[in-house]
JSON list of C-alpha atoms and ligand atoms in Angstrom, two decimals:
[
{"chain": "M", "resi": 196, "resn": "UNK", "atom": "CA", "xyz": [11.61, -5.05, 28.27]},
{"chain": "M", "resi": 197, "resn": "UNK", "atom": "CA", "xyz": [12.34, -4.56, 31.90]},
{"chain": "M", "resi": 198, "resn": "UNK", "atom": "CA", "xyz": [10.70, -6.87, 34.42]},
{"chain": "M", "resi": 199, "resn": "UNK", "atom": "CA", "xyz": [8.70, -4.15, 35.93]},
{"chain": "M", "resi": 200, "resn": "UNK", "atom": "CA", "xyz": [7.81, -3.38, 32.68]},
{"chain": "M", "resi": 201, "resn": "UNK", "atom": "CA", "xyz": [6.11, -6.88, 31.59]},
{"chain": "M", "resi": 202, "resn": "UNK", "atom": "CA", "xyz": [5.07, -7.60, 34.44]},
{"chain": "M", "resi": 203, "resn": "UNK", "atom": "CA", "xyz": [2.90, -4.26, 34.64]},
{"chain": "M", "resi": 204, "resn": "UNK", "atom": "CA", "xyz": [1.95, -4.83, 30.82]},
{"chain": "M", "resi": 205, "resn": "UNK", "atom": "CA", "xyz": [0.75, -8.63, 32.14]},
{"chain": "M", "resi": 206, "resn": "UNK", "atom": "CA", "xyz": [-1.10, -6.98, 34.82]},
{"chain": "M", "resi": 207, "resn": "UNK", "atom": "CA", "xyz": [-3.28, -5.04, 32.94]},
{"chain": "M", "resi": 208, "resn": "UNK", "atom": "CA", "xyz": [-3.65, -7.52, 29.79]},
{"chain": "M", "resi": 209, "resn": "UNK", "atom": "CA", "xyz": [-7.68, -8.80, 29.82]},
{"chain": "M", "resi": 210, "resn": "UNK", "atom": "CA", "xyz": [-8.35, -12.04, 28.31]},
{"chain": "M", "resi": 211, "resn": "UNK", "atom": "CA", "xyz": [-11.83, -11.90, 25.98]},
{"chain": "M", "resi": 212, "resn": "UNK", "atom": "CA", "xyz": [-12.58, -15.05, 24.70]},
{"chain": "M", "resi": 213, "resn": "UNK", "atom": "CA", "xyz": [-14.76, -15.53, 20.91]},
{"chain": "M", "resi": 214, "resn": "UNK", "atom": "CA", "xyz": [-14.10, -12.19, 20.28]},
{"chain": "M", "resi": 215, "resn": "UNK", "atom": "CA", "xyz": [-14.26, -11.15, 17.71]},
{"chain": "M", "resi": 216, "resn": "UNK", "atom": "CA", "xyz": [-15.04, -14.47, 16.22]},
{"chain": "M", "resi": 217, "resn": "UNK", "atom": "CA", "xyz": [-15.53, -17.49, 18.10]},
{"chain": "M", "resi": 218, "resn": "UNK", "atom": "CA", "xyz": [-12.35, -19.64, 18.27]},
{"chain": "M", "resi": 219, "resn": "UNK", "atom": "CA", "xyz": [-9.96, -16.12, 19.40]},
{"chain": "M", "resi": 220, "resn": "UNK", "atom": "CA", "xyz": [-8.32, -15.62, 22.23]},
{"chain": "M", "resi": 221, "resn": "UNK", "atom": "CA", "xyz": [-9.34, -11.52, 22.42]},
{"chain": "M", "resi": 222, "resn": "UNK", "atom": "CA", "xyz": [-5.90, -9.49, 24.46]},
{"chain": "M", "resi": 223, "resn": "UNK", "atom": "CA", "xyz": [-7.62, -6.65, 25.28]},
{"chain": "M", "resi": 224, "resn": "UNK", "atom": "CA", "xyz": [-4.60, -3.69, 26.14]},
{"chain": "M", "resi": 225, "resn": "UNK", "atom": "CA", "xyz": [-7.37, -1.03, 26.95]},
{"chain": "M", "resi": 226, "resn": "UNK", "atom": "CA", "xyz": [-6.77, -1.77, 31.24]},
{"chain": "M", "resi": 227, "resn": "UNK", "atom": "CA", "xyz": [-3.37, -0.45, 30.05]},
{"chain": "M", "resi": 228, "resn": "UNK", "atom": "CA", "xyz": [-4.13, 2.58, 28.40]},
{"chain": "M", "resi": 229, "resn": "UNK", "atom": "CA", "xyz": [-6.42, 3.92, 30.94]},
{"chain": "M", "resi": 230, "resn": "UNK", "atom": "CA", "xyz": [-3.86, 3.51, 34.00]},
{"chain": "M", "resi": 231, "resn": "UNK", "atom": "CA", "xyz": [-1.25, 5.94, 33.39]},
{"chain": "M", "resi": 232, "resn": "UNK", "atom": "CA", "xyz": [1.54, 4.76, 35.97]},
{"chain": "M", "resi": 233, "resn": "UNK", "atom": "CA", "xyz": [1.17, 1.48, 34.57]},
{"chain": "M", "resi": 234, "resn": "UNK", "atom": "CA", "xyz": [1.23, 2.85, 30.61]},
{"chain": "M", "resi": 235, "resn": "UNK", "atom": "CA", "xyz": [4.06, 4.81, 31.61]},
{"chain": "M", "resi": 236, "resn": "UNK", "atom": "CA", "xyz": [5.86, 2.59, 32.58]},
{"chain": "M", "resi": 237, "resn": "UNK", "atom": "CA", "xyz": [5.89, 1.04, 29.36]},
{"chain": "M", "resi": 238, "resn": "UNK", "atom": "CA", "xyz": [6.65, 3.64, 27.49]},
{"chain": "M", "resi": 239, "resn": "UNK", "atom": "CA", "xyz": [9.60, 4.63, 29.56]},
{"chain": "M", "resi": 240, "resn": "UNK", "atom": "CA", "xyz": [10.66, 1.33, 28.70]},
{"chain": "M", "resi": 241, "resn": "UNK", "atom": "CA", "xyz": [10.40, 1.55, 25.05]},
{"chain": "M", "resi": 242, "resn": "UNK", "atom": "CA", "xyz": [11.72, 4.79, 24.37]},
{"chain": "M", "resi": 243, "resn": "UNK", "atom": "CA", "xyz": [14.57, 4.34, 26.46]},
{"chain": "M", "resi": 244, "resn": "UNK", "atom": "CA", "xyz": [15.57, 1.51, 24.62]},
{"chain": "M", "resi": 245, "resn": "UNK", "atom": "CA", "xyz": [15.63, 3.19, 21.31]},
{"chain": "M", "resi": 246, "resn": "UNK", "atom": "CA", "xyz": [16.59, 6.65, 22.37]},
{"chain": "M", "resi": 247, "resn": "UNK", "atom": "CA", "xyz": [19.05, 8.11, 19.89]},
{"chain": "M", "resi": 248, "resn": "UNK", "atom": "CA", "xyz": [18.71, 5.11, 17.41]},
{"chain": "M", "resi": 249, "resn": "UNK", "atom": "CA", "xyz": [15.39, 6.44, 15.50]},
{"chain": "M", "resi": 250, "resn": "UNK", "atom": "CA", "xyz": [13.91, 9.22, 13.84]},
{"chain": "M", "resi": 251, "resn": "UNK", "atom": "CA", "xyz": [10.53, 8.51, 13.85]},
{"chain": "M", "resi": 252, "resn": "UNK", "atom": "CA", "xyz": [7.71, 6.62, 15.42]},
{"chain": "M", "resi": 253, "resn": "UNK", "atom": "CA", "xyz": [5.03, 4.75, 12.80]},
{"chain": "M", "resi": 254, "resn": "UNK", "atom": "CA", "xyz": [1.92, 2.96, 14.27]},
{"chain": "M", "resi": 255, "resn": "UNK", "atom": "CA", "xyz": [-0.78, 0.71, 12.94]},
{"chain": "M", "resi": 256, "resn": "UNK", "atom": "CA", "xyz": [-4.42, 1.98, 13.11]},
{"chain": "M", "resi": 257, "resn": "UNK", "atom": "CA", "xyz": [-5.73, 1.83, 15.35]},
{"chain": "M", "resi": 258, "resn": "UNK", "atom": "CA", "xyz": [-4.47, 0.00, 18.82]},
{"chain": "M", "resi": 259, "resn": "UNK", "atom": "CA", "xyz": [-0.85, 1.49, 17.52]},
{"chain": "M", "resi": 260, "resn": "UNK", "atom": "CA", "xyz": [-1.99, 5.01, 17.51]},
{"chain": "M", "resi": 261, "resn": "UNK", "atom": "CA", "xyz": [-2.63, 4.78, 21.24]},
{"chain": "M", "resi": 262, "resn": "UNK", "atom": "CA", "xyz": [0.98, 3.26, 21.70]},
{"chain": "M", "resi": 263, "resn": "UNK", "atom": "CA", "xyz": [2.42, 4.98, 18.91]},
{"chain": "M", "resi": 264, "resn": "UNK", "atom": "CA", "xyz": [1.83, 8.87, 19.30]},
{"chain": "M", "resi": 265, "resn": "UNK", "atom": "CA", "xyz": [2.43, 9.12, 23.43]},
{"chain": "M", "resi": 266, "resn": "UNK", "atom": "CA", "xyz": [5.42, 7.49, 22.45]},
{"chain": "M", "resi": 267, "resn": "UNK", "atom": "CA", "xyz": [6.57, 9.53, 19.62]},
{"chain": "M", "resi": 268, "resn": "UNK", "atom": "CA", "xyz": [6.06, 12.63, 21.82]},
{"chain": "M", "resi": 269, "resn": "UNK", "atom": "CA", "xyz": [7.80, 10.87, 24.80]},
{"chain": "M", "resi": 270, "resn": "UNK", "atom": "CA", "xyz": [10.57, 10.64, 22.25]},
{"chain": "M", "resi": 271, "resn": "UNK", "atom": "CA", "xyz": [10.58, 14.02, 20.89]},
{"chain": "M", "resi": 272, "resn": "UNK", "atom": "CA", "xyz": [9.79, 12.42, 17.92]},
{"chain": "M", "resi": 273, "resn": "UNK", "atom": "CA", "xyz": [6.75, 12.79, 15.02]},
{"chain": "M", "resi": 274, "resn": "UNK", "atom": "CA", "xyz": [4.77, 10.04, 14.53]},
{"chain": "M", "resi": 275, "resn": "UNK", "atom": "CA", "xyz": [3.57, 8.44, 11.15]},
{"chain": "M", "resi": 276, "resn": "UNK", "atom": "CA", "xyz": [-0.06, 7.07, 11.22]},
{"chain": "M", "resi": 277, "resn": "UNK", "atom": "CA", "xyz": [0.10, 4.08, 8.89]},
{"chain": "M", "resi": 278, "resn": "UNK", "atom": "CA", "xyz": [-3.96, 3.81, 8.21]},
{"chain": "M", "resi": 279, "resn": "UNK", "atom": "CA", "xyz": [-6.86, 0.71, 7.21]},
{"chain": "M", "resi": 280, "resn": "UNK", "atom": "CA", "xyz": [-7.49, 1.75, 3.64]},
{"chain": "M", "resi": 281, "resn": "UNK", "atom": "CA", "xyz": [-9.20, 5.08, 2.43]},
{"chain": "M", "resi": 282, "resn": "UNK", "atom": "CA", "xyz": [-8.70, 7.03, 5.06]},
{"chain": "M", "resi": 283, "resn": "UNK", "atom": "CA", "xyz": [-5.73, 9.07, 4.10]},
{"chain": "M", "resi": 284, "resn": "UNK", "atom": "CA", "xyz": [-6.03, 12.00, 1.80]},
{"chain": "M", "resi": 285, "resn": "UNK", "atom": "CA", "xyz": [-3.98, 12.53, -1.09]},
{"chain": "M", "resi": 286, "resn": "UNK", "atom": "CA", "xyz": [-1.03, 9.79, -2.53]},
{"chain": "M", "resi": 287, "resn": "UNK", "atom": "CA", "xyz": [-0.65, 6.91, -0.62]},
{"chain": "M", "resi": 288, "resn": "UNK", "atom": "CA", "xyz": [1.49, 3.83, -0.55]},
{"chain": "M", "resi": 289, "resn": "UNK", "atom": "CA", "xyz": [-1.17, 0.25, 0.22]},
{"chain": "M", "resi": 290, "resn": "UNK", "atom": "CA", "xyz": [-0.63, -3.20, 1.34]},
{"chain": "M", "resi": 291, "resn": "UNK", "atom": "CA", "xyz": [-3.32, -5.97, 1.73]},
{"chain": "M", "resi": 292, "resn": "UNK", "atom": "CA", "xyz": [-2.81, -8.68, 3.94]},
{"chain": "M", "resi": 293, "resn": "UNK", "atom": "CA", "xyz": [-4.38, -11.39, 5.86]},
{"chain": "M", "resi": 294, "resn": "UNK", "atom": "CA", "xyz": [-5.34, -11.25, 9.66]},
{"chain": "M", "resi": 295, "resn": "UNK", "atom": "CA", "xyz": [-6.54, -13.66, 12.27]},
{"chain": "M", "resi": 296, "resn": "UNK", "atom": "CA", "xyz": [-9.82, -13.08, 11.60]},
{"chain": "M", "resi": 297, "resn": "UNK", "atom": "CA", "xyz": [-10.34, -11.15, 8.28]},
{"chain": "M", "resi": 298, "resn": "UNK", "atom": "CA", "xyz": [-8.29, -9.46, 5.70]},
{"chain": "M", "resi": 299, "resn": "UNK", "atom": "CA", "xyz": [-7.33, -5.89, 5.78]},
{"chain": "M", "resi": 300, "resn": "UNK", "atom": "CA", "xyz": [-5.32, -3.14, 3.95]},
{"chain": "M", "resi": 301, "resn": "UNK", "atom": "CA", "xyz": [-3.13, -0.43, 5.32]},
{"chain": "M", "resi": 302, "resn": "UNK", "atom": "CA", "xyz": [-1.68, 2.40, 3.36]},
{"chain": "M", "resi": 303, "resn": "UNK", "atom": "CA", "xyz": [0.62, 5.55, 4.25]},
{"chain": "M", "resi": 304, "resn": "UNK", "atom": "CA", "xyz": [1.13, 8.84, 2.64]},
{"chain": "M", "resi": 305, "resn": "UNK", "atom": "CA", "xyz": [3.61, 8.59, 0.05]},
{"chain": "M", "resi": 306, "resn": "UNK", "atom": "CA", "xyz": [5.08, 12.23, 1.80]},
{"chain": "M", "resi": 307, "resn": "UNK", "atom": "CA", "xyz": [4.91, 10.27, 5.46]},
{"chain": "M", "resi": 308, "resn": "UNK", "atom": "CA", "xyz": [8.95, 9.71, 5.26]},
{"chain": "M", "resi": 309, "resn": "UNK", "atom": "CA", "xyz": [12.27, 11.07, 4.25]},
{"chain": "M", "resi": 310, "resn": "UNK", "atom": "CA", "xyz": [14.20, 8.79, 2.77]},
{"chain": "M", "resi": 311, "resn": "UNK", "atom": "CA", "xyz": [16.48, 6.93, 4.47]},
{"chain": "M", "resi": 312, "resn": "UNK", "atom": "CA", "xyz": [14.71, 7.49, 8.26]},
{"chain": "M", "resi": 313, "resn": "UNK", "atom": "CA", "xyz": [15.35, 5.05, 11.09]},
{"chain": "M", "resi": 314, "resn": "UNK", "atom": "CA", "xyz": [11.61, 4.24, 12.04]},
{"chain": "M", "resi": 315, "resn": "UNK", "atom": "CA", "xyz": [10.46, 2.55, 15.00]},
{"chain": "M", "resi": 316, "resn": "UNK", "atom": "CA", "xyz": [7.11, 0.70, 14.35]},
{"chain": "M", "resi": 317, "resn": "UNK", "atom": "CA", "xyz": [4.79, -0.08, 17.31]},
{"chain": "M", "resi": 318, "resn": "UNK", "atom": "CA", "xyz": [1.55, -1.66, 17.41]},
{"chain": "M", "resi": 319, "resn": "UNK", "atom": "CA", "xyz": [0.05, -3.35, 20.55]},
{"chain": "M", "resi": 320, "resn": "UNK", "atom": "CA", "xyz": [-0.03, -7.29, 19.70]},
{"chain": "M", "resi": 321, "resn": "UNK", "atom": "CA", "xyz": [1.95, -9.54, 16.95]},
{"chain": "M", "resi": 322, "resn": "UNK", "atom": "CA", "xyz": [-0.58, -12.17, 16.09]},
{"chain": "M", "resi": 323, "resn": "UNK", "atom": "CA", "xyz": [-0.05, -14.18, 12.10]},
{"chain": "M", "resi": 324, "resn": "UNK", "atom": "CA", "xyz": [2.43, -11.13, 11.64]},
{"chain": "M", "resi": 325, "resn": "UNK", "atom": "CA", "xyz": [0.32, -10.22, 8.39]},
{"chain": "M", "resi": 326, "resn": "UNK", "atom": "CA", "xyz": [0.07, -6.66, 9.83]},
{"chain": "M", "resi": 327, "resn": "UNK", "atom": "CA", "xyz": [3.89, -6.21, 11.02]},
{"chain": "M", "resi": 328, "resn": "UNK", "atom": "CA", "xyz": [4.95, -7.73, 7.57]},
{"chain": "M", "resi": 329, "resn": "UNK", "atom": "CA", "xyz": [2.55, -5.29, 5.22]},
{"chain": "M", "resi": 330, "resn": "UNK", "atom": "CA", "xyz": [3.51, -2.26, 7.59]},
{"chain": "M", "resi": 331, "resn": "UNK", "atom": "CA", "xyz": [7.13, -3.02, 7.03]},
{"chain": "M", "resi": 332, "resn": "UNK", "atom": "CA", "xyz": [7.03, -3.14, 3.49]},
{"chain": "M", "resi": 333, "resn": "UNK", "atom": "CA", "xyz": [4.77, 0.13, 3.64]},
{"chain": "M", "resi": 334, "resn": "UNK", "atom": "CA", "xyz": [7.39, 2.20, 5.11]},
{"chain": "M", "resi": 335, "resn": "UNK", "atom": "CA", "xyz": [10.33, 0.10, 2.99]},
{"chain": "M", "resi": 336, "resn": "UNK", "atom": "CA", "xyz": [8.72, 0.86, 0.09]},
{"chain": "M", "resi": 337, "resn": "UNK", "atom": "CA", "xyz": [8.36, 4.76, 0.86]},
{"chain": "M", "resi": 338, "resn": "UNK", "atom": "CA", "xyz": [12.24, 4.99, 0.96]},
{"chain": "M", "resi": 339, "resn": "UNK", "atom": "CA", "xyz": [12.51, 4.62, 5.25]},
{"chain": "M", "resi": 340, "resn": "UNK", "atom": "CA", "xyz": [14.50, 1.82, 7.15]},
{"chain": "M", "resi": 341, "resn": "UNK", "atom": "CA", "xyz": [12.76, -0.24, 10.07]},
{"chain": "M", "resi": 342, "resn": "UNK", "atom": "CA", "xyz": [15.05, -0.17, 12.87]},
{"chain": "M", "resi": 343, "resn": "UNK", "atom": "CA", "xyz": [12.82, -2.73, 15.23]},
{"chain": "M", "resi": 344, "resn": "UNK", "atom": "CA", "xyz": [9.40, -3.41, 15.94]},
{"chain": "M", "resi": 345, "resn": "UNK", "atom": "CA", "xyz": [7.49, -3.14, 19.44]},
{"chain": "M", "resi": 346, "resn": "UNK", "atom": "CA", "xyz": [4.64, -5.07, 19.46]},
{"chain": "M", "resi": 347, "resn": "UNK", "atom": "CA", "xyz": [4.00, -5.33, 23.57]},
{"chain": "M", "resi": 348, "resn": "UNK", "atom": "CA", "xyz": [2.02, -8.68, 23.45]},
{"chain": "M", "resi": 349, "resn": "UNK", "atom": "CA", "xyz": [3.16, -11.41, 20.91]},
{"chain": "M", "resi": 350, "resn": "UNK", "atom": "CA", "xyz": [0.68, -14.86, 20.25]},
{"chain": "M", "resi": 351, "resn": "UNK", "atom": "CA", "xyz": [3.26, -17.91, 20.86]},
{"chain": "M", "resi": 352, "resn": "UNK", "atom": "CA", "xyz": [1.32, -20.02, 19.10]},
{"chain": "M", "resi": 353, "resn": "UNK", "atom": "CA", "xyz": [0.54, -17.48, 15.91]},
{"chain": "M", "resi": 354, "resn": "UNK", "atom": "CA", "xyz": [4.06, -17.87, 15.20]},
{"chain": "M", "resi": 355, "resn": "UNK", "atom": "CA", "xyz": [4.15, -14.11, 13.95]},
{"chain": "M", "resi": 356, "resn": "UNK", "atom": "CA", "xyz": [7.92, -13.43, 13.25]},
{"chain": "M", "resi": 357, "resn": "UNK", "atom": "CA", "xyz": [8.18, -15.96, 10.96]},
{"chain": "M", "resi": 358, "resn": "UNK", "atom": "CA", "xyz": [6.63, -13.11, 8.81]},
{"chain": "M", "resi": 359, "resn": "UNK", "atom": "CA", "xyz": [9.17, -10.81, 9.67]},
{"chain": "M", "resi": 360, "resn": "UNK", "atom": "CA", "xyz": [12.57, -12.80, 9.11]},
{"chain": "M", "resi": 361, "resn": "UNK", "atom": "CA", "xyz": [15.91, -10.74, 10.30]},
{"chain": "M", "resi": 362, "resn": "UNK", "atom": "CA", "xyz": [13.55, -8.23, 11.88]},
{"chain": "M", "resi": 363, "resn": "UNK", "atom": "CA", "xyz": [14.58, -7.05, 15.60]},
{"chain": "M", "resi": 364, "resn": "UNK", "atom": "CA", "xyz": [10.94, -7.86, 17.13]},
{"chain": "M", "resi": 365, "resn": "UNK", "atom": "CA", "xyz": [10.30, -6.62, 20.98]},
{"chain": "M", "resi": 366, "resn": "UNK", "atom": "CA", "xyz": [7.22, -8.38, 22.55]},
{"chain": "M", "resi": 367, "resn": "UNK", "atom": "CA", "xyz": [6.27, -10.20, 25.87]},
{"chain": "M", "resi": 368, "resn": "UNK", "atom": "CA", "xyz": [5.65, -13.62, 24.77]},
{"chain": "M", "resi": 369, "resn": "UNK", "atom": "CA", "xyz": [1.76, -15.03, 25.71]},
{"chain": "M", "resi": 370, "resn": "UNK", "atom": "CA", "xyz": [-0.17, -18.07, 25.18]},
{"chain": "Z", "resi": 535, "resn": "PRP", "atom": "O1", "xyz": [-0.44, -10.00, 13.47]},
{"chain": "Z", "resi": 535, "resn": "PRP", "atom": "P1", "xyz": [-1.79, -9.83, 12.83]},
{"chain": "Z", "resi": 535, "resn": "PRP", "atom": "O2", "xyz": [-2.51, -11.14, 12.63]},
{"chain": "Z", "resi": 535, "resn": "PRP", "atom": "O3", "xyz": [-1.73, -9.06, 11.57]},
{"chain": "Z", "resi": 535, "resn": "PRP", "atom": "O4", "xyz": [-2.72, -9.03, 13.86]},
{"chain": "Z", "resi": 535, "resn": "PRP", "atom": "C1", "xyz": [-2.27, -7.95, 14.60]},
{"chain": "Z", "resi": 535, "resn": "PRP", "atom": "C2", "xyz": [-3.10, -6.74, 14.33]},
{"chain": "Z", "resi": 535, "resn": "PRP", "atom": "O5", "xyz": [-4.47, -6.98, 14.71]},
{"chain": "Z", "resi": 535, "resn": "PRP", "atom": "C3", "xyz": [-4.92, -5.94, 15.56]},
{"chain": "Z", "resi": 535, "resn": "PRP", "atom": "O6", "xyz": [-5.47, -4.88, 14.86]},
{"chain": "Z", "resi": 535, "resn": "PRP", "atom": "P2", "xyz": [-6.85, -4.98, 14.09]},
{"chain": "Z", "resi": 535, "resn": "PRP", "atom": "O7", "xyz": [-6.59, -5.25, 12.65]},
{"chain": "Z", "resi": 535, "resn": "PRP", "atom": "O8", "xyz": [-7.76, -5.91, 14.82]},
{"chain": "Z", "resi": 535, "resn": "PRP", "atom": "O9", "xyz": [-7.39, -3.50, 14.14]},
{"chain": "Z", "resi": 535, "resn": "PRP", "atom": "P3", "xyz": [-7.67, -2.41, 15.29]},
{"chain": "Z", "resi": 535, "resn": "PRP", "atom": "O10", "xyz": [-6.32, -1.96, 15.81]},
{"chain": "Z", "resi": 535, "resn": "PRP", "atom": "O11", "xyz": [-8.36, -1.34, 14.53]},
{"chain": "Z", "resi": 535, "resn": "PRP", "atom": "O12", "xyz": [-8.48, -3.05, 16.38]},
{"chain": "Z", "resi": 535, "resn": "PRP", "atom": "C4", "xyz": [-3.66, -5.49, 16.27]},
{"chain": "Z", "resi": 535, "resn": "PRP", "atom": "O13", "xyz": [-3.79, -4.19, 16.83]},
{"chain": "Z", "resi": 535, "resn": "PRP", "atom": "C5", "xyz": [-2.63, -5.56, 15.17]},
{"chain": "Z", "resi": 535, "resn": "PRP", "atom": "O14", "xyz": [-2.61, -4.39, 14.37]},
{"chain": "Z", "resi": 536, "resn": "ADE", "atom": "N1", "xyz": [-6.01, -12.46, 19.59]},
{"chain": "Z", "resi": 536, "resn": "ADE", "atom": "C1", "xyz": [-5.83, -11.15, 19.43]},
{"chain": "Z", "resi": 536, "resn": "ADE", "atom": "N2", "xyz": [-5.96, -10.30, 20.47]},
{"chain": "Z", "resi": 536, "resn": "ADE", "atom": "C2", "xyz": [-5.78, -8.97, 20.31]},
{"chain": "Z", "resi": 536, "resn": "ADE", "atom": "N3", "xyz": [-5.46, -8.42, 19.14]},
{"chain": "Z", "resi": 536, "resn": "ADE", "atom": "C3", "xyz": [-5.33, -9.22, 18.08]},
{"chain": "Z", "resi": 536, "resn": "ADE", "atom": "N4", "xyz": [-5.02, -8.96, 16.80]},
{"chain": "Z", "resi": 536, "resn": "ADE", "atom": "C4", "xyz": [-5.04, -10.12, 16.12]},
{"chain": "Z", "resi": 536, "resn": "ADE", "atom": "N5", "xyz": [-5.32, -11.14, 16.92]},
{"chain": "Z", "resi": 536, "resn": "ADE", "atom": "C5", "xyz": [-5.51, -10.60, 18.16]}
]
């Protein structure tokens, strides 16, 4: 990421502590979304980085739909909503997986992806990595590559790409 670039997505990170459970460290991206110079910015970051080099843009329900579909479009790309279980009609591909503060499951339509797409994943923060990981094998396991990840905000002390060994991972490092 640029430097204008982090330091904008710094900017408008808030810090909520005990939420949602006491004991987290809450980074709240919503002063982001609702600036658009600022979100802009970011987004000119990320899809000039991987213009040309993917097919499609998937994002994580929910915080990676905001990301994920201005970017797709920014792109001229579709996006792929990868969804918290039974939400998506018809046949669907499901992970389960564990989070900071709960377990979750995501799922995809098995028709989401053509075989053998370069996907771009985005979500807005890499925390245990349980998400990332499960996502990654959603969309491996529907026939479509991961290219990289952007994540915006990464937890240093989460440790999160140790779930996601040999993945290209693009975050701004916080405490
Ligand atoms: O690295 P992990 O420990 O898996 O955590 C990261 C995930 O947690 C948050 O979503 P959350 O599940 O809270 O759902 P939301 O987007 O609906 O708020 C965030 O948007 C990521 O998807
Ligand atoms: N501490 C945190 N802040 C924001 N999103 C998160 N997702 C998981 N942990 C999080």
């Amino acid at each position: 990421m640029t430097e204008d670039a982090a330091r904008i997505l710094a900017a408008h990170t808030r810090e909520v502590a005990d939420f949602p459970k006491p004991g987290v460290m809450f980074k709240d991206l919503t002063p982001l979304f609702r600036e658009p110079e600022a979100f802009q910015v970011v987004l000119d970051d990320i899809a000039e980085r991987w213009a040309g080099k993917v097919d499609v843009v998937a994002g994580v329900e929910a915080r990676g739909f905001i990301l994920g579909a201005p970017l797709a479009l920014r792109m001229g790309l579709g996006f792929v909503p990868i969804r918290k279980a039974g939400k998506l009609p018809g046949d669907t591909h499901t992970r389960s997986y564990d989070l900071e503060y709960g377990t979750a499951t995501i799922e995809v339509t098995t028709d989401a992806f053509t075989a053998g797409h370069r996907v771009l994943l985005v979500d807005d923060v890499l925390a245990t990595g349980g998400t990332a990981a499960a996502a990654c094998d959603l969309v491996e396991g529907a026939g479509a590559e991961v290219v990289a990840l952007e994540m915006l905000l990464e937890l240093s002390f989460l440790n999160g790409r140790d779930k996601l060994p040999g993945r290209e991972v693009r975050a701004i490092l916080v405490d």
